Amino acid sequence: MNRERNAVMNNNTTNQNWEQVFKVIQKSFSVQKHVDFFNWLQGSVNEVLPHDILVAAWGDFAAGDLNFDVSSNIDDIRTQKLIDAPGVFAYLMSNLHQRWLDNGERWFRINFFDAAGINAQSPTPFTRKLVGMNSLLVYGVRDTRGKNDCIYVFFDKAREFQVQHSVLGLLMPHVDSALRRVEYMETPITEEEIIEELNLGGLSEREHEILHWVKTGKTNFEIGMILTISPNTVKNHLKRIF
C-alpha cells in the first residue's frame, strides 16, 4: 500500500513538473521584445532551470569575433559591459564552444567553476561581477546555414549545476527561438563612462592605453607585446584600475 501511495505521489509530482515546463514554453510565444525575453527568462524559465546569469554568444568563435547577450538577476551585470570590454571572456566562450564541439555538440556542465581565477587573469567590469559564480551549463545550437553557431552559458552560484536532461531538451529550443526573434541590443559605452562607473580617477597615460587594448579583447600577454612591457606589468596596472 505504501509503495502504491508513493508511486502515485511521485507520478503527481512529475505531472506537475511537466505542466510547469509546458506553461513556461507557452509563455515564450509572447516574447516579442528584448524586455519580454528578459522577464520571461528571469521569471518563468528560472523556475524550471534555476540560474543567476545567462550569456548567449554567437559569431565566429575561431576568430573570437563574437556577439553577446546577457540576462541576469544580479544587479549591474548587463550586455553593454561585456560588449565594451570582453577581455578574456571572449576566449572563455571560444573555449566552451570548442568543448561543445568535442563533446559531440551535446550540452555539458562544469561544476566548481573558477570565476575568480578568470577575473584575476584579465579583470574587466564584467568578469569582476562574475566572481561568485561556481558552476555553469553550456548548451549549443548549430547554425548550418548562417555559419554562426550560438552557445548559451548559464552561470549559477551553486557549486553544482542542477538540471534535468529532459527539461533542457524541451526548453532550450524555445529559448533559442525567442532570442532570435528579438532585436539585438548593442549600446556601446565609452572608456570615460567605464572609468566613471568604477569611480576611477587619475589614470596614467599608460593605463589608458592598457584599458583601450583590454576593450578590444586583447590578453595581458598581447597587450604587453604591443606596449613593450611584461604581462605582469599589465596585470599590476589592471589591478590598480579595477
PDB file of C-alpha atoms in Angstrom:
ATOM      1  CA  MET A   1       0.000   0.000   0.000  1.00  0.00           C
ATOM      2  CA  ASN A   2       2.778   2.433   0.920  1.00  0.00           C
ATOM      3  CA  ARG A   3       4.607   1.658  -2.309  1.00  0.00           C
ATOM      4  CA  GLU A   4       1.463   2.353  -4.311  1.00  0.00           C
ATOM      5  CA  ARG A   5       0.871   5.623  -2.437  1.00  0.00           C
ATOM      6  CA  ASN A   6       4.481   6.719  -3.032  1.00  0.00           C
ATOM      7  CA  ALA A   7       4.208   5.822  -6.712  1.00  0.00           C
ATOM      8  CA  VAL A   8       1.055   7.919  -7.047  1.00  0.00           C
ATOM      9  CA  MET A   9       2.690  10.859  -5.233  1.00  0.00           C
ATOM     10  CA  ASN A  10       5.797  10.664  -7.438  1.00  0.00           C
ATOM     11  CA  ASN A  11       3.651  10.479 -10.552  1.00  0.00           C
ATOM     12  CA  ASN A  12       1.625  13.529  -9.460  1.00  0.00           C
ATOM     13  CA  THR A  13       4.841  15.459  -8.771  1.00  0.00           C
ATOM     14  CA  THR A  14       6.183  14.525 -12.207  1.00  0.00           C
ATOM     15  CA  ASN A  15       2.947  15.632 -13.868  1.00  0.00           C
ATOM     16  CA  GLN A  16       3.085  18.957 -12.017  1.00  0.00           C
ATOM     17  CA  ASN A  17       6.690  19.466 -13.162  1.00  0.00           C
ATOM     18  CA  TRP A  18       5.822  18.801 -16.796  1.00  0.00           C
ATOM     19  CA  GLU A  19       2.790  21.071 -16.590  1.00  0.00           C
ATOM     20  CA  GLN A  20       5.059  23.830 -15.307  1.00  0.00           C
ATOM     21  CA  VAL A  21       7.536  23.279 -18.163  1.00  0.00           C
ATOM     22  CA  PHE A  22       4.770  23.422 -20.760  1.00  0.00           C
ATOM     23  CA  LYS A  23       3.434  26.646 -19.223  1.00  0.00           C
ATOM     24  CA  VAL A  24       6.910  28.170 -19.467  1.00  0.00           C
ATOM     25  CA  ILE A  25       7.131  27.127 -23.129  1.00  0.00           C
ATOM     26  CA  GLN A  26       3.691  28.550 -23.858  1.00  0.00           C
ATOM     27  CA  LYS A  27       4.712  31.923 -22.413  1.00  0.00           C
ATOM     28  CA  SER A  28       7.699  32.036 -24.780  1.00  0.00           C
ATOM     29  CA  PHE A  29       5.376  32.619 -27.735  1.00  0.00           C
ATOM     30  CA  SER A  30       4.515  36.085 -26.408  1.00  0.00           C
ATOM     31  CA  VAL A  31       8.172  37.211 -26.393  1.00  0.00           C
ATOM     32  CA  GLN A  32       8.450  39.998 -28.970  1.00  0.00           C
ATOM     33  CA  LYS A  33      10.909  42.479 -27.453  1.00  0.00           C
ATOM     34  CA  HIS A  34      14.121  42.187 -25.510  1.00  0.00           C
ATOM     35  CA  VAL A  35      12.432  43.196 -22.265  1.00  0.00           C
ATOM     36  CA  ASP A  36       9.907  40.389 -22.834  1.00  0.00           C
ATOM     37  CA  PHE A  37      12.754  37.906 -23.215  1.00  0.00           C
ATOM     38  CA  PHE A  38      14.429  39.126 -20.033  1.00  0.00           C
ATOM     39  CA  ASN A  39      11.221  38.967 -17.986  1.00  0.00           C
ATOM     40  CA  TRP A  40      10.341  35.510 -19.332  1.00  0.00           C
ATOM     41  CA  LEU A  41      13.829  34.181 -18.677  1.00  0.00           C
ATOM     42  CA  GLN A  42      14.222  35.531 -15.152  1.00  0.00           C
ATOM     43  CA  GLY A  43      10.638  34.769 -14.208  1.00  0.00           C
ATOM     44  CA  SER A  44       9.260  31.645 -15.842  1.00  0.00           C
ATOM     45  CA  VAL A  45      12.409  29.911 -17.104  1.00  0.00           C
ATOM     46  CA  ASN A  46      14.208  30.338 -13.788  1.00  0.00           C
ATOM     47  CA  GLU A  47      11.521  28.267 -12.108  1.00  0.00           C
ATOM     48  CA  VAL A  48      12.428  25.142 -14.096  1.00  0.00           C
ATOM     49  CA  LEU A  49      16.064  25.954 -14.920  1.00  0.00           C
ATOM     50  CA  PRO A  50      17.476  27.852 -11.906  1.00  0.00           C
ATOM     51  CA  HIS A  51      20.405  30.143 -12.743  1.00  0.00           C
ATOM     52  CA  ASP A  52      21.799  33.590 -11.958  1.00  0.00           C
ATOM     53  CA  ILE A  53      23.227  34.671 -15.329  1.00  0.00           C
ATOM     54  CA  LEU A  54      22.670  33.643 -18.939  1.00  0.00           C
ATOM     55  CA  VAL A  55      25.208  34.682 -21.564  1.00  0.00           C
ATOM     56  CA  ALA A  56      24.367  33.955 -25.193  1.00  0.00           C
ATOM     57  CA  ALA A  57      27.390  34.125 -27.506  1.00  0.00           C
ATOM     58  CA  TRP A  58      27.369  33.746 -31.283  1.00  0.00           C
ATOM     59  CA  GLY A  59      29.560  34.591 -34.248  1.00  0.00           C
ATOM     60  CA  ASP A  60      32.974  33.450 -35.461  1.00  0.00           C
ATOM     61  CA  PHE A  61      34.320  31.519 -32.482  1.00  0.00           C
ATOM     62  CA  ALA A  62      37.566  30.593 -34.257  1.00  0.00           C
ATOM     63  CA  ALA A  63      38.439  34.259 -34.809  1.00  0.00           C
ATOM     64  CA  GLY A  64      36.997  35.428 -31.484  1.00  0.00           C
ATOM     65  CA  ASP A  65      34.612  37.800 -33.298  1.00  0.00           C
ATOM     66  CA  LEU A  66      31.570  37.322 -31.084  1.00  0.00           C
ATOM     67  CA  ASN A  67      28.284  38.972 -30.203  1.00  0.00           C
ATOM     68  CA  PHE A  68      26.866  38.733 -26.699  1.00  0.00           C
ATOM     69  CA  ASP A  69      23.519  38.969 -24.982  1.00  0.00           C
ATOM     70  CA  VAL A  70      23.339  38.912 -21.192  1.00  0.00           C
ATOM     71  CA  SER A  71      20.346  38.323 -18.933  1.00  0.00           C
ATOM     72  CA  SER A  72      20.923  38.345 -15.197  1.00  0.00           C
ATOM     73  CA  ASN A  73      19.108  38.645 -11.892  1.00  0.00           C
ATOM     74  CA  ILE A  74      22.260  40.191 -10.386  1.00  0.00           C
ATOM     75  CA  ASP A  75      22.483  43.969 -10.284  1.00  0.00           C
ATOM     76  CA  ASP A  76      24.833  45.697 -12.712  1.00  0.00           C
ATOM     77  CA  ILE A  77      25.556  42.698 -14.949  1.00  0.00           C
ATOM     78  CA  ARG A  78      24.458  43.698 -18.416  1.00  0.00           C
ATOM     79  CA  THR A  79      25.228  43.214 -22.083  1.00  0.00           C
ATOM     80  CA  GLN A  80      26.901  46.596 -22.597  1.00  0.00           C
ATOM     81  CA  LYS A  81      29.640  45.842 -20.069  1.00  0.00           C
ATOM     82  CA  LEU A  82      30.568  42.663 -21.882  1.00  0.00           C
ATOM     83  CA  ILE A  83      30.414  44.154 -25.382  1.00  0.00           C
ATOM     84  CA  ASP A  84      32.640  47.072 -24.474  1.00  0.00           C
ATOM     85  CA  ALA A  85      35.334  45.134 -22.614  1.00  0.00           C
ATOM     86  CA  PRO A  86      35.164  41.414 -23.416  1.00  0.00           C
ATOM     87  CA  GLY A  87      38.779  40.767 -22.426  1.00  0.00           C
ATOM     88  CA  VAL A  88      39.455  37.134 -21.582  1.00  0.00           C
ATOM     89  CA  PHE A  89      35.724  36.346 -21.584  1.00  0.00           C
ATOM     90  CA  ALA A  90      35.674  36.044 -25.391  1.00  0.00           C
ATOM     91  CA  TYR A  91      38.408  33.431 -25.122  1.00  0.00           C
ATOM     92  CA  LEU A  92      36.391  31.586 -22.479  1.00  0.00           C
ATOM     93  CA  MET A  93      33.382  31.479 -24.809  1.00  0.00           C
ATOM     94  CA  SER A  94      35.525  30.196 -27.692  1.00  0.00           C
ATOM     95  CA  ASN A  95      36.934  27.517 -25.391  1.00  0.00           C
ATOM     96  CA  LEU A  96      33.469  26.452 -24.239  1.00  0.00           C
ATOM     97  CA  HIS A  97      32.288  26.338 -27.864  1.00  0.00           C
ATOM     98  CA  GLN A  98      35.203  24.047 -28.754  1.00  0.00           C
ATOM     99  CA  ARG A  99      34.415  21.812 -25.784  1.00  0.00           C
ATOM    100  CA  TRP A 100      30.820  21.636 -27.000  1.00  0.00           C
ATOM    101  CA  LEU A 101      32.064  20.531 -30.439  1.00  0.00           C
ATOM    102  CA  ASP A 102      34.445  17.996 -28.889  1.00  0.00           C
ATOM    103  CA  ASN A 103      31.537  16.665 -26.817  1.00  0.00           C
ATOM    104  CA  GLY A 104      29.612  15.772 -29.964  1.00  0.00           C
ATOM    105  CA  GLU A 105      27.594  19.004 -29.802  1.00  0.00           C
ATOM    106  CA  ARG A 106      25.917  17.814 -26.611  1.00  0.00           C
ATOM    107  CA  TRP A 107      25.287  20.064 -23.644  1.00  0.00           C
ATOM    108  CA  PHE A 108      27.596  19.824 -20.650  1.00  0.00           C
ATOM    109  CA  ARG A 109      28.148  21.424 -17.270  1.00  0.00           C
ATOM    110  CA  ILE A 110      31.187  22.486 -15.268  1.00  0.00           C
ATOM    111  CA  ASN A 111      30.888  22.302 -11.505  1.00  0.00           C
ATOM    112  CA  PHE A 112      33.216  24.124  -9.092  1.00  0.00           C
ATOM    113  CA  PHE A 113      33.919  26.744 -11.773  1.00  0.00           C
ATOM    114  CA  ASP A 114      36.784  29.177 -11.011  1.00  0.00           C
ATOM    115  CA  ALA A 115      35.342  32.576 -11.982  1.00  0.00           C
ATOM    116  CA  ALA A 116      37.726  34.360  -9.623  1.00  0.00           C
ATOM    117  CA  GLY A 117      40.701  32.890 -11.479  1.00  0.00           C
ATOM    118  CA  ILE A 118      39.404  34.190 -14.809  1.00  0.00           C
ATOM    119  CA  ASN A 119      38.903  37.657 -13.361  1.00  0.00           C
ATOM    120  CA  ALA A 120      42.425  37.641 -11.914  1.00  0.00           C
ATOM    121  CA  GLN A 121      43.872  36.748 -15.315  1.00  0.00           C
ATOM    122  CA  SER A 122      42.219  39.631 -17.166  1.00  0.00           C
ATOM    123  CA  PRO A 123      39.987  41.799 -14.966  1.00  0.00           C
ATOM    124  CA  THR A 124      37.194  43.727 -16.654  1.00  0.00           C
ATOM    125  CA  PRO A 125      33.996  45.300 -15.288  1.00  0.00           C
ATOM    126  CA  PHE A 126      32.101  42.179 -16.406  1.00  0.00           C
ATOM    127  CA  THR A 127      34.447  39.484 -15.078  1.00  0.00           C
ATOM    128  CA  ARG A 128      34.657  41.338 -11.766  1.00  0.00           C
ATOM    129  CA  LYS A 129      30.890  40.956 -11.397  1.00  0.00           C
ATOM    130  CA  LEU A 130      31.129  37.305 -12.461  1.00  0.00           C
ATOM    131  CA  VAL A 131      33.115  36.386  -9.351  1.00  0.00           C
ATOM    132  CA  GLY A 132      30.862  34.304  -7.128  1.00  0.00           C
ATOM    133  CA  MET A 133      29.571  32.060  -9.904  1.00  0.00           C
ATOM    134  CA  ASN A 134      30.565  28.486  -9.054  1.00  0.00           C
ATOM    135  CA  SER A 135      29.037  26.366 -11.805  1.00  0.00           C
ATOM    136  CA  LEU A 136      27.908  26.664 -15.404  1.00  0.00           C
ATOM    137  CA  LEU A 137      25.983  24.824 -18.086  1.00  0.00           C
ATOM    138  CA  VAL A 138      26.644  25.084 -21.824  1.00  0.00           C
ATOM    139  CA  TYR A 139      24.004  24.385 -24.465  1.00  0.00           C
ATOM    140  CA  GLY A 140      24.919  24.937 -28.117  1.00  0.00           C
ATOM    141  CA  VAL A 141      22.920  25.398 -31.303  1.00  0.00           C
ATOM    142  CA  ARG A 142      24.464  24.641 -34.688  1.00  0.00           C
ATOM    143  CA  ASP A 143      23.738  27.200 -37.428  1.00  0.00           C
ATOM    144  CA  THR A 144      24.475  25.317 -40.649  1.00  0.00           C
ATOM    145  CA  ARG A 145      23.063  27.974 -42.978  1.00  0.00           C
ATOM    146  CA  GLY A 146      24.331  31.156 -41.384  1.00  0.00           C
ATOM    147  CA  LYS A 147      27.589  29.637 -40.095  1.00  0.00           C
ATOM    148  CA  ASN A 148      27.000  31.421 -36.787  1.00  0.00           C
ATOM    149  CA  ASP A 149      26.791  28.839 -34.022  1.00  0.00           C
ATOM    150  CA  CYS A 150      25.340  30.020 -30.724  1.00  0.00           C
ATOM    151  CA  ILE A 151      26.130  28.815 -27.231  1.00  0.00           C
ATOM    152  CA  TYR A 152      24.010  29.542 -24.191  1.00  0.00           C
ATOM    153  CA  VAL A 153      26.030  29.597 -20.976  1.00  0.00           C
ATOM    154  CA  PHE A 154      24.081  29.526 -17.720  1.00  0.00           C
ATOM    155  CA  PHE A 155      26.044  30.575 -14.625  1.00  0.00           C
ATOM    156  CA  ASP A 156      24.931  29.777 -11.093  1.00  0.00           C
ATOM    157  CA  LYS A 157      26.204  30.454  -7.577  1.00  0.00           C
ATOM    158  CA  ALA A 158      25.647  26.820  -6.600  1.00  0.00           C
ATOM    159  CA  ARG A 159      28.770  24.684  -6.713  1.00  0.00           C
ATOM    160  CA  GLU A 160      26.947  22.040  -8.734  1.00  0.00           C
ATOM    161  CA  PHE A 161      24.552  22.943 -11.552  1.00  0.00           C
ATOM    162  CA  GLN A 162      21.274  21.048 -11.213  1.00  0.00           C
ATOM    163  CA  VAL A 163      19.223  20.312 -14.325  1.00  0.00           C
ATOM    164  CA  GLN A 164      17.066  17.567 -15.797  1.00  0.00           C
ATOM    165  CA  HIS A 165      18.172  16.384 -19.240  1.00  0.00           C
ATOM    166  CA  SER A 166      14.584  16.014 -20.446  1.00  0.00           C
ATOM    167  CA  VAL A 167      13.643  19.533 -19.293  1.00  0.00           C
ATOM    168  CA  LEU A 168      16.653  21.040 -21.042  1.00  0.00           C
ATOM    169  CA  GLY A 169      15.857  19.252 -24.295  1.00  0.00           C
ATOM    170  CA  LEU A 170      12.311  20.592 -24.297  1.00  0.00           C
ATOM    171  CA  LEU A 171      13.043  24.108 -23.127  1.00  0.00           C
ATOM    172  CA  MET A 172      16.209  25.230 -24.911  1.00  0.00           C
ATOM    173  CA  PRO A 173      14.874  25.247 -28.494  1.00  0.00           C
ATOM    174  CA  HIS A 174      12.278  27.761 -27.289  1.00  0.00           C
ATOM    175  CA  VAL A 175      14.926  29.877 -25.526  1.00  0.00           C
ATOM    176  CA  ASP A 176      16.896  29.940 -28.786  1.00  0.00           C
ATOM    177  CA  SER A 177      13.817  30.761 -30.862  1.00  0.00           C
ATOM    178  CA  ALA A 178      12.735  33.559 -28.505  1.00  0.00           C
ATOM    179  CA  LEU A 179      16.160  35.233 -28.507  1.00  0.00           C
ATOM    180  CA  ARG A 180      16.372  35.115 -32.315  1.00  0.00           C
ATOM    181  CA  ARG A 181      13.030  36.936 -32.544  1.00  0.00           C
ATOM    182  CA  VAL A 182      14.083  39.975 -30.532  1.00  0.00           C
ATOM    183  CA  GLU A 183      16.221  42.864 -31.699  1.00  0.00           C
ATOM    184  CA  TYR A 184      19.885  42.711 -30.769  1.00  0.00           C
ATOM    185  CA  MET A 185      20.613  45.379 -28.175  1.00  0.00           C
ATOM    186  CA  GLU A 186      24.056  46.888 -28.697  1.00  0.00           C
ATOM    187  CA  THR A 187      24.714  50.182 -26.936  1.00  0.00           C
ATOM    188  CA  PRO A 188      28.471  50.623 -26.571  1.00  0.00           C
ATOM    189  CA  ILE A 189      29.703  52.694 -23.644  1.00  0.00           C
ATOM    190  CA  THR A 190      32.783  54.877 -23.773  1.00  0.00           C
ATOM    191  CA  GLU A 191      36.022  54.447 -21.868  1.00  0.00           C
ATOM    192  CA  GLU A 192      35.135  57.574 -19.890  1.00  0.00           C
ATOM    193  CA  GLU A 193      31.826  56.001 -18.826  1.00  0.00           C
ATOM    194  CA  ILE A 194      33.620  52.864 -17.656  1.00  0.00           C
ATOM    195  CA  ILE A 195      36.034  54.955 -15.608  1.00  0.00           C
ATOM    196  CA  GLU A 196      33.218  56.998 -14.089  1.00  0.00           C
ATOM    197  CA  GLU A 197      31.197  53.871 -13.340  1.00  0.00           C
ATOM    198  CA  LEU A 198      34.093  52.288 -11.490  1.00  0.00           C
ATOM    199  CA  ASN A 199      34.861  55.529  -9.660  1.00  0.00           C
ATOM    200  CA  LEU A 200      38.268  55.644 -11.281  1.00  0.00           C
ATOM    201  CA  GLY A 201      40.395  58.730 -11.453  1.00  0.00           C
ATOM    202  CA  GLY A 202      43.940  59.832 -12.057  1.00  0.00           C
ATOM    203  CA  LEU A 203      44.745  57.151 -14.612  1.00  0.00           C
ATOM    204  CA  SER A 204      48.140  57.448 -16.226  1.00  0.00           C
ATOM    205  CA  GLU A 205      48.612  57.603 -19.981  1.00  0.00           C
ATOM    206  CA  ARG A 206      49.920  54.030 -19.886  1.00  0.00           C
ATOM    207  CA  GLU A 207      46.832  52.829 -18.017  1.00  0.00           C
ATOM    208  CA  HIS A 208      44.577  54.486 -20.577  1.00  0.00           C
ATOM    209  CA  GLU A 209      46.496  52.620 -23.282  1.00  0.00           C
ATOM    210  CA  ILE A 210      46.090  49.326 -21.428  1.00  0.00           C
ATOM    211  CA  LEU A 211      42.386  49.967 -20.884  1.00  0.00           C
ATOM    212  CA  HIS A 212      41.988  50.650 -24.610  1.00  0.00           C
ATOM    213  CA  TRP A 213      43.536  47.303 -25.557  1.00  0.00           C
ATOM    214  CA  VAL A 214      41.523  45.427 -22.915  1.00  0.00           C
ATOM    215  CA  LYS A 215      38.382  46.849 -24.527  1.00  0.00           C
ATOM    216  CA  THR A 216      39.431  45.335 -27.866  1.00  0.00           C
ATOM    217  CA  GLY A 217      39.704  41.906 -26.263  1.00  0.00           C
ATOM    218  CA  LYS A 218      43.487  41.609 -26.056  1.00  0.00           C
ATOM    219  CA  THR A 219      45.054  39.340 -23.419  1.00  0.00           C
ATOM    220  CA  ASN A 220      47.638  40.521 -20.895  1.00  0.00           C
ATOM    221  CA  PHE A 221      50.362  38.862 -22.969  1.00  0.00           C
ATOM    222  CA  GLU A 222      49.201  40.526 -26.199  1.00  0.00           C
ATOM    223  CA  ILE A 223      48.945  43.938 -24.524  1.00  0.00           C
ATOM    224  CA  GLY A 224      52.462  43.502 -23.177  1.00  0.00           C
ATOM    225  CA  MET A 225      53.764  42.724 -26.664  1.00  0.00           C
ATOM    226  CA  ILE A 226      52.019  45.788 -28.132  1.00  0.00           C
ATOM    227  CA  LEU A 227      53.225  48.186 -25.423  1.00  0.00           C
ATOM    228  CA  THR A 228      56.630  46.510 -24.951  1.00  0.00           C
ATOM    229  CA  ILE A 229      56.048  45.734 -21.285  1.00  0.00           C
ATOM    230  CA  SER A 230      55.757  42.451 -19.387  1.00  0.00           C
ATOM    231  CA  PRO A 231      52.412  40.677 -18.838  1.00  0.00           C
ATOM    232  CA  ASN A 232      52.961  41.088 -15.079  1.00  0.00           C
ATOM    233  CA  THR A 233      53.252  44.856 -15.517  1.00  0.00           C
ATOM    234  CA  VAL A 234      49.982  44.834 -17.444  1.00  0.00           C
ATOM    235  CA  LYS A 235      48.378  42.763 -14.683  1.00  0.00           C
ATOM    236  CA  ASN A 236      49.578  45.167 -11.984  1.00  0.00           C
ATOM    237  CA  HIS A 237      48.172  48.159 -13.876  1.00  0.00           C
ATOM    238  CA  LEU A 238      44.826  46.380 -14.283  1.00  0.00           C
ATOM    239  CA  LYS A 239      44.693  45.613 -10.575  1.00  0.00           C
ATOM    240  CA  ARG A 240      45.028  49.323  -9.862  1.00  0.00           C
ATOM    241  CA  ILE A 241      42.431  50.261 -12.486  1.00  0.00           C
ATOM    242  CA  PHE A 242      39.784  47.754 -11.442  1.00  0.00           C
TER     243      PHE A 242
END
